[in-house]
C-alpha positions as MATLAB code, in Angstrom:
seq = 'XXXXXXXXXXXXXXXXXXXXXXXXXXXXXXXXXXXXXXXXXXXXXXXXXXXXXXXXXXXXXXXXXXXXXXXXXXXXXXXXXXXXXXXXXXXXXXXXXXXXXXXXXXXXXXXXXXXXXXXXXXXXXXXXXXXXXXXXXXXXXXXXXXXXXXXXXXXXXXXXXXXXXXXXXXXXXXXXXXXXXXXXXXXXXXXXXXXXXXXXXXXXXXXXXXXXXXXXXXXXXXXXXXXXXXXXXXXXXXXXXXXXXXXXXXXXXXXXXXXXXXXXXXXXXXXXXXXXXXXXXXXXXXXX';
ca = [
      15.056 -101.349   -4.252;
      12.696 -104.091   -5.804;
      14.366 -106.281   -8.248;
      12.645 -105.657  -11.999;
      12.126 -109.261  -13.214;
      11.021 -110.774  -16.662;
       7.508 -110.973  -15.901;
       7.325 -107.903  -14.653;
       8.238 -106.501  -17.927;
       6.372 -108.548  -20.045;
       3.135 -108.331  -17.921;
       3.881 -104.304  -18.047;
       3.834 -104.377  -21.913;
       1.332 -106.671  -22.540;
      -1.154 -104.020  -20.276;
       0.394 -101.031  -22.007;
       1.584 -102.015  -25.542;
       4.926 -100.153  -25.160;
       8.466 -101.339  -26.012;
      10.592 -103.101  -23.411;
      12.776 -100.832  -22.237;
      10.452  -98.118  -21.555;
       8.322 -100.517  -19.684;
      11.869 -101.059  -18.151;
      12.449  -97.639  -17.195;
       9.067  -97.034  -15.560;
       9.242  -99.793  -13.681;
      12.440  -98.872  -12.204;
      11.172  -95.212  -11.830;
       8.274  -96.398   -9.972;
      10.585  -99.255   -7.519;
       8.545 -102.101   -9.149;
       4.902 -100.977   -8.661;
       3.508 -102.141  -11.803;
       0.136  -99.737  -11.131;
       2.007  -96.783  -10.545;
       4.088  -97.475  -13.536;
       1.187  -97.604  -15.849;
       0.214  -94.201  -14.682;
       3.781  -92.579  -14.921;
       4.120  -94.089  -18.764;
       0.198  -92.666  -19.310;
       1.557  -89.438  -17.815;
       4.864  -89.311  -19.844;
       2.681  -90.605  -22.687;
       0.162  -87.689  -22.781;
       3.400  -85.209  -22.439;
       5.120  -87.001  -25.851;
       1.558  -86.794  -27.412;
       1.157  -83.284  -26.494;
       4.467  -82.410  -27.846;
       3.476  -84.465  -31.661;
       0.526  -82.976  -31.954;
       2.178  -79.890  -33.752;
       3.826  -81.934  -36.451;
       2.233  -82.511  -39.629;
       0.421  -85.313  -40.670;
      -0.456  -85.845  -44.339;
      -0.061  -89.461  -44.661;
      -3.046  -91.898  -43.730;
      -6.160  -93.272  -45.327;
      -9.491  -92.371  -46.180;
     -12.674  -94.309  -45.391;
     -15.737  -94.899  -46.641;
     -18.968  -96.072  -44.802;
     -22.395  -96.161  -46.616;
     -25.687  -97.663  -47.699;
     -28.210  -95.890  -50.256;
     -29.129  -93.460  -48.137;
     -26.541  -91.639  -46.533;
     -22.162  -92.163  -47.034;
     -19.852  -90.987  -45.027;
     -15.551  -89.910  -45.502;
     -13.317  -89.873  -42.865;
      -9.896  -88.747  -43.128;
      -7.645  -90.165  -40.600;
      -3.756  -88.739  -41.095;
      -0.596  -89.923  -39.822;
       2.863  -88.787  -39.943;
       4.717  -91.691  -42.270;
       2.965  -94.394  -44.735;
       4.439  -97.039  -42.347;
       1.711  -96.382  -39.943;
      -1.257  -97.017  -42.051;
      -0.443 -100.501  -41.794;
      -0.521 -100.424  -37.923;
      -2.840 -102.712  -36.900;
      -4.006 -100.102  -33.390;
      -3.591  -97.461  -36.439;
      -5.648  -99.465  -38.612;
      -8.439 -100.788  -35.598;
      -8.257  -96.877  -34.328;
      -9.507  -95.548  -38.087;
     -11.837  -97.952  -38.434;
     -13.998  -97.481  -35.368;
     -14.457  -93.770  -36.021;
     -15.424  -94.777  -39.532;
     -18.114  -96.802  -38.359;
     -19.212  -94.450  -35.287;
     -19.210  -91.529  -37.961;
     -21.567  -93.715  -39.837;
     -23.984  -94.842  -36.909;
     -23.867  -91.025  -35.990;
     -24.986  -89.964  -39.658;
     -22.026  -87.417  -39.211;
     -21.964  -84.820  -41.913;
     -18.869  -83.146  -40.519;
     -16.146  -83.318  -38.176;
     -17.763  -81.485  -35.531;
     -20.379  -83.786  -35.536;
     -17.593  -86.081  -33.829;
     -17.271  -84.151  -30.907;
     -18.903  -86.014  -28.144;
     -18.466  -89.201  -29.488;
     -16.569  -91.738  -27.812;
     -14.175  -94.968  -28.911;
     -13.614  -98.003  -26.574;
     -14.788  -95.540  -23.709;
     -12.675  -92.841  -23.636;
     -13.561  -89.627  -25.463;
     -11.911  -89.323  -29.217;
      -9.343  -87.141  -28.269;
      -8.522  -89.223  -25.592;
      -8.406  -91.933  -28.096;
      -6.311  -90.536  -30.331;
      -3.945  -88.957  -27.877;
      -3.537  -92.631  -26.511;
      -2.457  -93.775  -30.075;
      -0.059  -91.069  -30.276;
       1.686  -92.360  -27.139;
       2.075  -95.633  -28.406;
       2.949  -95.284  -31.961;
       5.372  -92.362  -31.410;
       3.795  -90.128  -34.305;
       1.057  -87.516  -34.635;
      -2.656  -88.578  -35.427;
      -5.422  -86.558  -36.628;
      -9.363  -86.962  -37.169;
      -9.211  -83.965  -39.821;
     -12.335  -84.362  -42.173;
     -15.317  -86.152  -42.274;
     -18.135  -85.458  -45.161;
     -21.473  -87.213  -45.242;
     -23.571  -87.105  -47.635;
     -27.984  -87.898  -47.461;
     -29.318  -89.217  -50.794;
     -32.590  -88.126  -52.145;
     -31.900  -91.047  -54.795;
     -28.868  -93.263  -54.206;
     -25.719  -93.064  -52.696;
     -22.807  -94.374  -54.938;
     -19.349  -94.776  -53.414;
     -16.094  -95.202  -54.923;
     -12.698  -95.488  -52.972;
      -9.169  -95.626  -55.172;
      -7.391  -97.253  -52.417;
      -6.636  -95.275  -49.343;
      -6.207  -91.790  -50.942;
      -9.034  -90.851  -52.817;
     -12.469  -91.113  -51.823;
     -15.743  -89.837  -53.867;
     -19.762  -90.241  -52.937;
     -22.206  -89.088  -55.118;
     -26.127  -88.887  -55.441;
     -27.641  -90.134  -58.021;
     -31.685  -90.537  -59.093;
     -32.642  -93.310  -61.688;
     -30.214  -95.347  -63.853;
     -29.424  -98.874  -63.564;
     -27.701 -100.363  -60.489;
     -24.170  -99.747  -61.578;
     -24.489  -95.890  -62.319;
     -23.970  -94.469  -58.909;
     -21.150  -96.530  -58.109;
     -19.932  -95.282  -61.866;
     -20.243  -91.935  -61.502;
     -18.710  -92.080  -58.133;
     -15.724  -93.395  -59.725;
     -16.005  -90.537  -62.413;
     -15.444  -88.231  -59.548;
     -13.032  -89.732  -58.082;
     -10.957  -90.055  -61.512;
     -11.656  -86.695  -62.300;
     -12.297  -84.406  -59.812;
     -14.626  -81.731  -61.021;
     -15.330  -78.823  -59.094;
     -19.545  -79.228  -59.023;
     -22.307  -80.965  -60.737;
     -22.800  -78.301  -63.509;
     -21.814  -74.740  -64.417;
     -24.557  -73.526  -61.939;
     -22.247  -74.715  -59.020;
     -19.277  -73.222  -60.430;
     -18.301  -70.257  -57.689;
     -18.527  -66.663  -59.250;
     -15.316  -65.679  -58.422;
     -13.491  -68.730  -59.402;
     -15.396  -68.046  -63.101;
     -14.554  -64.474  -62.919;
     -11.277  -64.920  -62.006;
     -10.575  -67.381  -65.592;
     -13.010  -64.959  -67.534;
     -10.012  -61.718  -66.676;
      -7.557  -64.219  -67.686;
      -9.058  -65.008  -70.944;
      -9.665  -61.465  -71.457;
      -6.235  -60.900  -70.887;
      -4.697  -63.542  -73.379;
      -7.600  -62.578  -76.266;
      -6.272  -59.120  -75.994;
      -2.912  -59.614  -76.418;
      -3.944  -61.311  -80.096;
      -4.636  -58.022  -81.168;
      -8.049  -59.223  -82.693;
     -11.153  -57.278  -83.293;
     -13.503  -56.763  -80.442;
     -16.161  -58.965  -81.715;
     -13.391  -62.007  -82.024;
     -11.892  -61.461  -78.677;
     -15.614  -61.820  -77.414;
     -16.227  -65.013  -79.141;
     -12.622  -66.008  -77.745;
     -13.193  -65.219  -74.393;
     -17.269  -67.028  -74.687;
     -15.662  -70.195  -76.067;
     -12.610  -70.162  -73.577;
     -15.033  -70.117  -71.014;
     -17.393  -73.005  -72.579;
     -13.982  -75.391  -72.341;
     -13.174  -74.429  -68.620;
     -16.930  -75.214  -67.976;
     -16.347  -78.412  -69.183;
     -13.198  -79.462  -67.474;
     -14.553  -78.358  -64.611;
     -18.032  -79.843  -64.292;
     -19.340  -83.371  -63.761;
     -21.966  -83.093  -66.477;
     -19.210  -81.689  -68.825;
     -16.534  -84.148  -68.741;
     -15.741  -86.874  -70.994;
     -17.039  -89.944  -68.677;
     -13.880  -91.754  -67.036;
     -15.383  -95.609  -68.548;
     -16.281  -94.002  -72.538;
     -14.459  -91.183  -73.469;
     -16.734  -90.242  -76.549;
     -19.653  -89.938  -74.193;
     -19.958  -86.958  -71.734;
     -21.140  -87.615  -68.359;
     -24.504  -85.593  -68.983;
     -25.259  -87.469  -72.430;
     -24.678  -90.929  -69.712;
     -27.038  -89.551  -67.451;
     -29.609  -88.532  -70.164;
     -29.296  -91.897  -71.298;
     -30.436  -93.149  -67.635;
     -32.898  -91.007  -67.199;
     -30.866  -89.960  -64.757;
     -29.129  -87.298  -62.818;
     -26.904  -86.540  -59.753;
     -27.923  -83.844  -57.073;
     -24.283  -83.664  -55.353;
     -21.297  -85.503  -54.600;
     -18.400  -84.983  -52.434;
     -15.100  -85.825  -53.066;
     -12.268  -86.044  -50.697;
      -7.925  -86.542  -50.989;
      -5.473  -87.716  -48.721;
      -3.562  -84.708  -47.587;
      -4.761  -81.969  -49.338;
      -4.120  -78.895  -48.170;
      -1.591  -80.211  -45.545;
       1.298  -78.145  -45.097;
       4.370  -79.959  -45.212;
       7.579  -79.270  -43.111;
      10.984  -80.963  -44.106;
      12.351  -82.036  -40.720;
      15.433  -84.058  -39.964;
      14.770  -87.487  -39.615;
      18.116  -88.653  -38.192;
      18.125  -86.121  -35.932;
      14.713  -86.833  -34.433;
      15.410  -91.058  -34.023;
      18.834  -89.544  -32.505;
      16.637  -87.368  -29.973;
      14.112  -90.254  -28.586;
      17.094  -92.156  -28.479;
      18.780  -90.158  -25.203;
];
């Protein structure tokens, strides 16, 4: 039985990244043989990864990549908020950002073949899994081409907004982006707004103006101007502008000679589904 020494272990981590004793145990496992313990850890590795990948992951940051012609957000999730401040976390997210970018990817299938540090992405990823000990994703990625300008707006790691905008001064698109951002509408005007999502709030106006017990022709103008204030709320020309509340977005872009042809908006986590494990009980588990 070959003795484990010092330098073993430290020459083991530094190649591998992973924690003493594991480095450790696979160099026991494997009698010393510091090439076949790299492969057992990558093998035990790809098993723990496996085995995370079901967990959810709505923590992590969003990032933005652009000039005026086309942006790009990626969403790159973790389990905890500790991890975003990983630096392989941190170095991991950031070359897909940029590769997304170079690639002009408009969504996350456009990430497919791509690779990072010359492995595939999913081998990547699976890689970072093994060595931070919690599930990462590549869920989302939205680009955006500019017929006019691309403005981009991040509010830190969790929300991210670009937008396309024609004419105005330099500081509109970036504006506007932030708009979005702040405000989330649903599209650029009522146009965009999805029939059913209008004719689902139109039955529910209809519903509250009848229970007023009005006359027919009031309910009507009830329902009309019900639906004029949800058009509002909801679209980026009808909002009060984030920067000058007494000015609508649209009377801004009028003002510009200006107008925006789409945006896209993205935040952290939405639409994860969350599942309350326990905690103790896990750090109790990878501690057998």
């Amino acid at each position: 039985m070959a003795t484990i020494t010092a330098a073993m272990v430290k020459e083991l981590r530094e190649r591998t990244g992973s924690g003493m004793m594991e480095c450790k145990k696979a160099l026991t496992e494997t009698n010393g043989d510091i090439e076949a313990a790299i492969e057992l850890m990558r093998k035990s590795g790809q098993a723990k990864a496996d085995k995370k990948a079901d967990r959810a992951a709505a923590e992590g940051v969003l990032l933005i990549r652009n000039d005026d012609k086309f942006g790009v957000i990626v969403e790159i999730n973790c389990e905890t908020d500790f991890v975003t401040k990983n630096e392989d976390f941190i170095a991991f997210s950031n070359k897909v950002a940029d590769i997304a970018f170079e690639k002009r990817a408009n969504t996350i299938d456009d990430l497919a073949e791509i690779t990072v540090d010359g492995v595939s992405l999913d081998e990547a990823r699976k890689n970072l899994i093994a060595k931070i000990g919690e599930n990462i994703t590549v869920r989302r990625v939205a680009g955006l081409h500019a017929e006019g300008r691309i403005g981009a707006y991040a509010h830190g790691i969790r929300i991210a907004a670009l937008v396309d905008v024609e004419g105005g001064n330099e500081e509109l698109p970036r504006d506007i982006a932030m708009h979005i951002a702040a405000s989330n509408p649903v599209c650029v005007d009522a146009t965009g707004v999805p029939a059913e999502l209008l004719q689902k709030e139109r039955d529910i106006f209809t519903a509250q103006a009848a229970e007023s017990g009005r006359p027919a022709d009031i309910q009507e103008k009830m329902i009309e101007g019900r639906i004029r204030k949800y058009l509002e709320e909801v679209t980026l020309v009808g909002q009060s502008f984030v920067k000058d509340p007494d000015m609508t977005v649209e009377k801004l872009l009028k003002s510009e000679s200006a107008k925006v042809n789409a945006f896209v908006r993205l935040e952290l986590g939405e639409g994860v589904e969350i599942v309350e494990s326990d905690f103790a009980a896990e750090v109790m588990e990878q501690l057998k």
